[in-house]
Amino acid sequence: MTKFHMIGIKGAGMSALAQVLHDMGHDVQGSDVDTYFFTQAPLENSNIRLLPFDENHITSSPERCVIASNAFKDDHPEVAASLKLKVPYYRYHSFLGEWIHQFTSVAVTGAHGKTTTTGMMAHVCKAIQPTSYLIGDGTGVGAQDSTHFIFESCEYRRHFLAYSPDYAIITNIDFDHPDYFSGIEDVTSAFQEMADQVRKHIVAYGDDEHVRSLRTKVPILHYGFKEHNALRAVDLRVDEQGVSFQAVLHDTSLGRFTIPGYGKHNILNALAVIGICVLEDFNLELVRTQMATFGGVKRRFSEKHVASNVLIDDYAHHPTEIRATLDAVRSKYPDRKVVSVFQPHTYSRLEKFMDDFAHSLSESDEVYLCGIFGSARENTGNISINHLIERIPSSKLISENDMDVLRDYSDCVLLFMGAGDVHKYQAKYEESMSIR
């Protein structure tokens, strides 16, 4: 048993890693701010100690290994103390890079869709082989005697270059994180570097021109809808159970698969999972059965019904993700008005993609906009939410204190989107409806 202290334990990746280590019998504690985050619930359920930040948590004793979140710089008091005292110390991505080599590892990466794909891959794999997994929604499981490790691999600041996985899924390549990447060429270059480190095989979305531009040292299995892909989805069908499709590999049918989700992006996620399962020679009947029961991941198209409305909470915070989410809503609820409540995440992202945000959000029937949610790395900027309002003339500014404006909607889909704390707006709406 190893003892771990985790700086920034409430972060999505850190929380999941803490659960993995705890499940595998290690002694885990961590520190963070007092603010409540949804990621801390599973930590509390596992009786993992949550402490306030305090440099005195770091002692010169070498018995407790320190893992620090990438969100905090070297001048953070606990990080600085760790470096000064020279205790066993890792950044999150460097620790994970060493950890995965105990297993057959599958890294799931891409600008969009990696959390859901990781969750689906884990859900399928754990029914076939002992599997541990780390998902970017704060979910982590460390199964005893694991043979496989499935994990979400983030491209931000090229952190995924700390990993040399056996397999990699690349869901797409798109320009995001403009506070770090200079443009799509820079992003593609990072993915090329990542692909060069994969040990066995890559499964990648072949209808993406940037993905197809990658030149890989290991074999690559392209999936998608178009005929140039080795693994394709054909004969798509939508019903009340979700979406189904025929999977075709090199012109040979693998049979029909059903997933309880909507939108073409979810079919692509399923194809990526099928690709890895084929390469690992998993029983496809088990894959088919397990895939049909996948319940999704946290904050990705999470639904509930309030009065006559459908409420959907979704992490979408990039124009491409907003379009995908709206596509799924239209597919599942074609006859309902869609009212979007969107909270931009980071000033630099909104500034860089301002017009794209306006175009994607305008596909809603009505739009409400929340104030910009900053981050630990970026709390201010040169723009305000008014710049986006000007580009969507019919949109309205909304705050937590005036959610009553949504009370008059009926038989609608109220779609709450963002990577910040937009869930608080939904909670206020629900509260207002309960006292109506």
JSON list of N, CA and C in Angstrom, two decimals, residues 1-6 9 13-29 43 48 65-67 92 95-96 99 102-103 132-134 140-144 149:
[
{"chain": "A", "resi": 1, "resn": "MET", "atom": "N", "xyz": [0.84, -1.20, 0.00]},
{"chain": "A", "resi": 1, "resn": "MET", "atom": "CA", "xyz": [0.00, 0.00, 0.00]},
{"chain": "A", "resi": 1, "resn": "MET", "atom": "C", "xyz": [0.87, 1.25, 0.00]},
{"chain": "A", "resi": 2, "resn": "THR", "atom": "N", "xyz": [0.55, 2.19, -0.88]},
{"chain": "A", "resi": 2, "resn": "THR", "atom": "CA", "xyz": [1.23, 3.48, -0.93]},
{"chain": "A", "resi": 2, "resn": "THR", "atom": "C", "xyz": [0.29, 4.54, -0.39]},
{"chain": "A", "resi": 3, "resn": "LYS", "atom": "N", "xyz": [0.84, 5.56, 0.26]},
{"chain": "A", "resi": 3, "resn": "LYS", "atom": "CA", "xyz": [0.05, 6.69, 0.72]},
{"chain": "A", "resi": 3, "resn": "LYS", "atom": "C", "xyz": [0.18, 7.83, -0.29]},
{"chain": "A", "resi": 4, "resn": "PHE", "atom": "N", "xyz": [-0.96, 8.45, -0.62]},
{"chain": "A", "resi": 4, "resn": "PHE", "atom": "CA", "xyz": [-0.97, 9.54, -1.60]},
{"chain": "A", "resi": 4, "resn": "PHE", "atom": "C", "xyz": [-1.64, 10.77, -1.01]},
{"chain": "A", "resi": 5, "resn": "HIS", "atom": "N", "xyz": [-1.08, 11.94, -1.34]},
{"chain": "A", "resi": 5, "resn": "HIS", "atom": "CA", "xyz": [-1.72, 13.22, -1.07]},
{"chain": "A", "resi": 5, "resn": "HIS", "atom": "C", "xyz": [-1.90, 13.91, -2.41]},
{"chain": "A", "resi": 6, "resn": "MET", "atom": "N", "xyz": [-3.14, 14.31, -2.71]},
{"chain": "A", "resi": 6, "resn": "MET", "atom": "CA", "xyz": [-3.47, 14.84, -4.03]},
{"chain": "A", "resi": 6, "resn": "MET", "atom": "C", "xyz": [-3.86, 16.31, -3.93]},
{"chain": "A", "resi": 9, "resn": "ILE", "atom": "N", "xyz": [-7.69, 17.81, -5.47]},
{"chain": "A", "resi": 9, "resn": "ILE", "atom": "CA", "xyz": [-8.33, 16.50, -5.60]},
{"chain": "A", "resi": 9, "resn": "ILE", "atom": "C", "xyz": [-9.73, 16.57, -6.20]},
{"chain": "A", "resi": 13, "resn": "GLY", "atom": "N", "xyz": [-10.20, 14.90, -13.40]},
{"chain": "A", "resi": 13, "resn": "GLY", "atom": "CA", "xyz": [-9.22, 13.83, -13.54]},
{"chain": "A", "resi": 13, "resn": "GLY", "atom": "C", "xyz": [-8.64, 13.40, -12.21]},
{"chain": "A", "resi": 14, "resn": "MET", "atom": "N", "xyz": [-8.36, 14.36, -11.34]},
{"chain": "A", "resi": 14, "resn": "MET", "atom": "CA", "xyz": [-7.76, 14.06, -10.04]},
{"chain": "A", "resi": 14, "resn": "MET", "atom": "C", "xyz": [-8.73, 13.25, -9.17]},
{"chain": "A", "resi": 15, "resn": "SER", "atom": "N", "xyz": [-10.00, 13.65, -9.18]},
{"chain": "A", "resi": 15, "resn": "SER", "atom": "CA", "xyz": [-11.01, 12.92, -8.41]},
{"chain": "A", "resi": 15, "resn": "SER", "atom": "C", "xyz": [-11.11, 11.48, -8.88]},
{"chain": "A", "resi": 16, "resn": "ALA", "atom": "N", "xyz": [-11.13, 11.29, -10.19]},
{"chain": "A", "resi": 16, "resn": "ALA", "atom": "CA", "xyz": [-11.21, 9.94, -10.74]},
{"chain": "A", "resi": 16, "resn": "ALA", "atom": "C", "xyz": [-9.98, 9.11, -10.39]},
{"chain": "A", "resi": 17, "resn": "LEU", "atom": "N", "xyz": [-8.79, 9.72, -10.48]},
{"chain": "A", "resi": 17, "resn": "LEU", "atom": "CA", "xyz": [-7.56, 9.01, -10.14]},
{"chain": "A", "resi": 17, "resn": "LEU", "atom": "C", "xyz": [-7.55, 8.63, -8.65]},
{"chain": "A", "resi": 18, "resn": "ALA", "atom": "N", "xyz": [-8.04, 9.53, -7.80]},
{"chain": "A", "resi": 18, "resn": "ALA", "atom": "CA", "xyz": [-8.10, 9.23, -6.37]},
{"chain": "A", "resi": 18, "resn": "ALA", "atom": "C", "xyz": [-8.97, 8.00, -6.11]},
{"chain": "A", "resi": 19, "resn": "GLN", "atom": "N", "xyz": [-10.08, 7.90, -6.83]},
{"chain": "A", "resi": 19, "resn": "GLN", "atom": "CA", "xyz": [-10.95, 6.74, -6.66]},
{"chain": "A", "resi": 19, "resn": "GLN", "atom": "C", "xyz": [-10.28, 5.46, -7.13]},
{"chain": "A", "resi": 20, "resn": "VAL", "atom": "N", "xyz": [-9.55, 5.53, -8.25]},
{"chain": "A", "resi": 20, "resn": "VAL", "atom": "CA", "xyz": [-8.83, 4.36, -8.76]},
{"chain": "A", "resi": 20, "resn": "VAL", "atom": "C", "xyz": [-7.82, 3.87, -7.72]},
{"chain": "A", "resi": 21, "resn": "LEU", "atom": "N", "xyz": [-7.02, 4.79, -7.20]},
{"chain": "A", "resi": 21, "resn": "LEU", "atom": "CA", "xyz": [-5.99, 4.42, -6.22]},
{"chain": "A", "resi": 21, "resn": "LEU", "atom": "C", "xyz": [-6.61, 3.88, -4.94]},
{"chain": "A", "resi": 22, "resn": "HIS", "atom": "N", "xyz": [-7.69, 4.50, -4.49]},
{"chain": "A", "resi": 22, "resn": "HIS", "atom": "CA", "xyz": [-8.38, 4.02, -3.29]},
{"chain": "A", "resi": 22, "resn": "HIS", "atom": "C", "xyz": [-8.93, 2.61, -3.49]},
{"chain": "A", "resi": 23, "resn": "ASP", "atom": "N", "xyz": [-9.57, 2.38, -4.63]},
{"chain": "A", "resi": 23, "resn": "ASP", "atom": "CA", "xyz": [-10.14, 1.06, -4.92]},
{"chain": "A", "resi": 23, "resn": "ASP", "atom": "C", "xyz": [-9.07, -0.03, -4.92]},
{"chain": "A", "resi": 24, "resn": "MET", "atom": "N", "xyz": [-7.87, 0.35, -5.30]},
{"chain": "A", "resi": 24, "resn": "MET", "atom": "CA", "xyz": [-6.79, -0.63, -5.39]},
{"chain": "A", "resi": 24, "resn": "MET", "atom": "C", "xyz": [-6.03, -0.79, -4.07]},
{"chain": "A", "resi": 25, "resn": "GLY", "atom": "N", "xyz": [-6.60, -0.22, -3.00]},
{"chain": "A", "resi": 25, "resn": "GLY", "atom": "CA", "xyz": [-6.09, -0.48, -1.67]},
{"chain": "A", "resi": 25, "resn": "GLY", "atom": "C", "xyz": [-5.10, 0.52, -1.13]},
{"chain": "A", "resi": 26, "resn": "HIS", "atom": "N", "xyz": [-4.89, 1.63, -1.80]},
{"chain": "A", "resi": 26, "resn": "HIS", "atom": "CA", "xyz": [-3.95, 2.64, -1.34]},
{"chain": "A", "resi": 26, "resn": "HIS", "atom": "C", "xyz": [-4.62, 3.63, -0.39]},
{"chain": "A", "resi": 27, "resn": "ASP", "atom": "N", "xyz": [-3.83, 4.26, 0.45]},
{"chain": "A", "resi": 27, "resn": "ASP", "atom": "CA", "xyz": [-4.30, 5.29, 1.37]},
{"chain": "A", "resi": 27, "resn": "ASP", "atom": "C", "xyz": [-4.27, 6.63, 0.64]},
{"chain": "A", "resi": 28, "resn": "VAL", "atom": "N", "xyz": [-5.45, 7.25, 0.48]},
{"chain": "A", "resi": 28, "resn": "VAL", "atom": "CA", "xyz": [-5.55, 8.47, -0.33]},
{"chain": "A", "resi": 28, "resn": "VAL", "atom": "C", "xyz": [-6.21, 9.59, 0.47]},
{"chain": "A", "resi": 29, "resn": "GLN", "atom": "N", "xyz": [-5.61, 10.76, 0.41]},
{"chain": "A", "resi": 29, "resn": "GLN", "atom": "CA", "xyz": [-6.21, 11.99, 0.91]},
{"chain": "A", "resi": 29, "resn": "GLN", "atom": "C", "xyz": [-5.92, 13.09, -0.10]},
{"chain": "A", "resi": 43, "resn": "LEU", "atom": "N", "xyz": [-15.89, 10.88, -3.75]},
{"chain": "A", "resi": 43, "resn": "LEU", "atom": "CA", "xyz": [-14.78, 10.87, -2.80]},
{"chain": "A", "resi": 43, "resn": "LEU", "atom": "C", "xyz": [-15.30, 10.73, -1.37]},
{"chain": "A", "resi": 48, "resn": "ILE", "atom": "N", "xyz": [-12.71, 9.14, 1.43]},
{"chain": "A", "resi": 48, "resn": "ILE", "atom": "CA", "xyz": [-11.40, 9.73, 1.12]},
{"chain": "A", "resi": 48, "resn": "ILE", "atom": "C", "xyz": [-11.33, 11.11, 1.78]},
{"chain": "A", "resi": 65, "resn": "CYS", "atom": "N", "xyz": [3.34, 9.94, -1.17]},
{"chain": "A", "resi": 65, "resn": "CYS", "atom": "CA", "xyz": [3.61, 10.48, -2.51]},
{"chain": "A", "resi": 65, "resn": "CYS", "atom": "C", "xyz": [2.62, 11.59, -2.82]},
{"chain": "A", "resi": 66, "resn": "VAL", "atom": "N", "xyz": [3.09, 12.68, -3.40]},
{"chain": "A", "resi": 66, "resn": "VAL", "atom": "CA", "xyz": [2.25, 13.83, -3.74]},
{"chain": "A", "resi": 66, "resn": "VAL", "atom": "C", "xyz": [1.97, 13.82, -5.24]},
{"chain": "A", "resi": 67, "resn": "ILE", "atom": "N", "xyz": [0.69, 13.99, -5.59]},
{"chain": "A", "resi": 67, "resn": "ILE", "atom": "CA", "xyz": [0.28, 14.15, -6.99]},
{"chain": "A", "resi": 67, "resn": "ILE", "atom": "C", "xyz": [-0.43, 15.49, -7.09]},
{"chain": "A", "resi": 92, "resn": "TYR", "atom": "N", "xyz": [-0.12, 15.31, -12.33]},
{"chain": "A", "resi": 92, "resn": "TYR", "atom": "CA", "xyz": [-1.15, 14.33, -12.67]},
{"chain": "A", "resi": 92, "resn": "TYR", "atom": "C", "xyz": [-0.80, 13.52, -13.91]},
{"chain": "A", "resi": 95, "resn": "PHE", "atom": "N", "xyz": [2.29, 11.12, -13.52]},
{"chain": "A", "resi": 95, "resn": "PHE", "atom": "CA", "xyz": [1.97, 9.93, -12.73]},
{"chain": "A", "resi": 95, "resn": "PHE", "atom": "C", "xyz": [1.17, 8.93, -13.55]},
{"chain": "A", "resi": 96, "resn": "LEU", "atom": "N", "xyz": [0.15, 9.43, -14.23]},
{"chain": "A", "resi": 96, "resn": "LEU", "atom": "CA", "xyz": [-0.70, 8.55, -15.03]},
{"chain": "A", "resi": 96, "resn": "LEU", "atom": "C", "xyz": [0.10, 7.89, -16.14]},
{"chain": "A", "resi": 99, "resn": "TRP", "atom": "N", "xyz": [1.70, 4.96, -14.53]},
{"chain": "A", "resi": 99, "resn": "TRP", "atom": "CA", "xyz": [0.71, 4.04, -13.98]},
{"chain": "A", "resi": 99, "resn": "TRP", "atom": "C", "xyz": [0.14, 3.08, -15.02]},
{"chain": "A", "resi": 102, "resn": "GLN", "atom": "N", "xyz": [1.07, -0.90, -16.28]},
{"chain": "A", "resi": 102, "resn": "GLN", "atom": "CA", "xyz": [0.73, -2.16, -15.62]},
{"chain": "A", "resi": 102, "resn": "GLN", "atom": "C", "xyz": [-0.34, -2.95, -16.38]},
{"chain": "A", "resi": 103, "resn": "PHE", "atom": "N", "xyz": [-0.97, -2.29, -17.36]},
{"chain": "A", "resi": 103, "resn": "PHE", "atom": "CA", "xyz": [-2.16, -2.83, -17.98]},
{"chain": "A", "resi": 103, "resn": "PHE", "atom": "C", "xyz": [-2.05, -2.79, -19.51]},
{"chain": "A", "resi": 132, "resn": "SER", "atom": "N", "xyz": [-9.99, -1.42, -15.11]},
{"chain": "A", "resi": 132, "resn": "SER", "atom": "CA", "xyz": [-9.99, -0.17, -14.35]},
{"chain": "A", "resi": 132, "resn": "SER", "atom": "C", "xyz": [-10.15, 0.97, -15.35]},
{"chain": "A", "resi": 133, "resn": "TYR", "atom": "N", "xyz": [-10.71, 2.09, -14.87]},
{"chain": "A", "resi": 133, "resn": "TYR", "atom": "CA", "xyz": [-10.93, 3.18, -15.81]},
{"chain": "A", "resi": 133, "resn": "TYR", "atom": "C", "xyz": [-10.98, 4.53, -15.11]},
{"chain": "A", "resi": 134, "resn": "LEU", "atom": "N", "xyz": [-10.66, 5.55, -15.89]},
{"chain": "A", "resi": 134, "resn": "LEU", "atom": "CA", "xyz": [-10.62, 6.93, -15.43]},
{"chain": "A", "resi": 134, "resn": "LEU", "atom": "C", "xyz": [-11.31, 7.79, -16.47]},
{"chain": "A", "resi": 140, "resn": "GLY", "atom": "N", "xyz": [-13.95, 7.22, -11.45]},
{"chain": "A", "resi": 140, "resn": "GLY", "atom": "CA", "xyz": [-12.77, 6.36, -11.49]},
{"chain": "A", "resi": 140, "resn": "GLY", "atom": "C", "xyz": [-13.05, 5.05, -10.78]},
{"chain": "A", "resi": 141, "resn": "VAL", "atom": "N", "xyz": [-12.60, 3.96, -11.34]},
{"chain": "A", "resi": 141, "resn": "VAL", "atom": "CA", "xyz": [-12.77, 2.64, -10.73]},
{"chain": "A", "resi": 141, "resn": "VAL", "atom": "C", "xyz": [-11.47, 1.88, -10.87]},
{"chain": "A", "resi": 142, "resn": "GLY", "atom": "N", "xyz": [-10.99, 1.35, -9.76]},
{"chain": "A", "resi": 142, "resn": "GLY", "atom": "CA", "xyz": [-9.79, 0.51, -9.78]},
{"chain": "A", "resi": 142, "resn": "GLY", "atom": "C", "xyz": [-10.17, -0.92, -9.46]},
{"chain": "A", "resi": 143, "resn": "ALA", "atom": "N", "xyz": [-10.37, -1.73, -10.47]},
{"chain": "A", "resi": 143, "resn": "ALA", "atom": "CA", "xyz": [-10.79, -3.12, -10.27]},
{"chain": "A", "resi": 143, "resn": "ALA", "atom": "C", "xyz": [-9.59, -3.99, -9.90]},
{"chain": "A", "resi": 144, "resn": "GLN", "atom": "N", "xyz": [-9.81, -4.90, -8.96]},
{"chain": "A", "resi": 144, "resn": "GLN", "atom": "CA", "xyz": [-8.74, -5.81, -8.57]},
{"chain": "A", "resi": 144, "resn": "GLN", "atom": "C", "xyz": [-8.40, -6.73, -9.74]},
{"chain": "A", "resi": 149, "resn": "PHE", "atom": "N", "xyz": [-6.83, -0.95, -18.76]},
{"chain": "A", "resi": 149, "resn": "PHE", "atom": "CA", "xyz": [-7.03, 0.37, -18.17]},
{"chain": "A", "resi": 149, "resn": "PHE", "atom": "C", "xyz": [-7.48, 1.32, -19.28]}
]
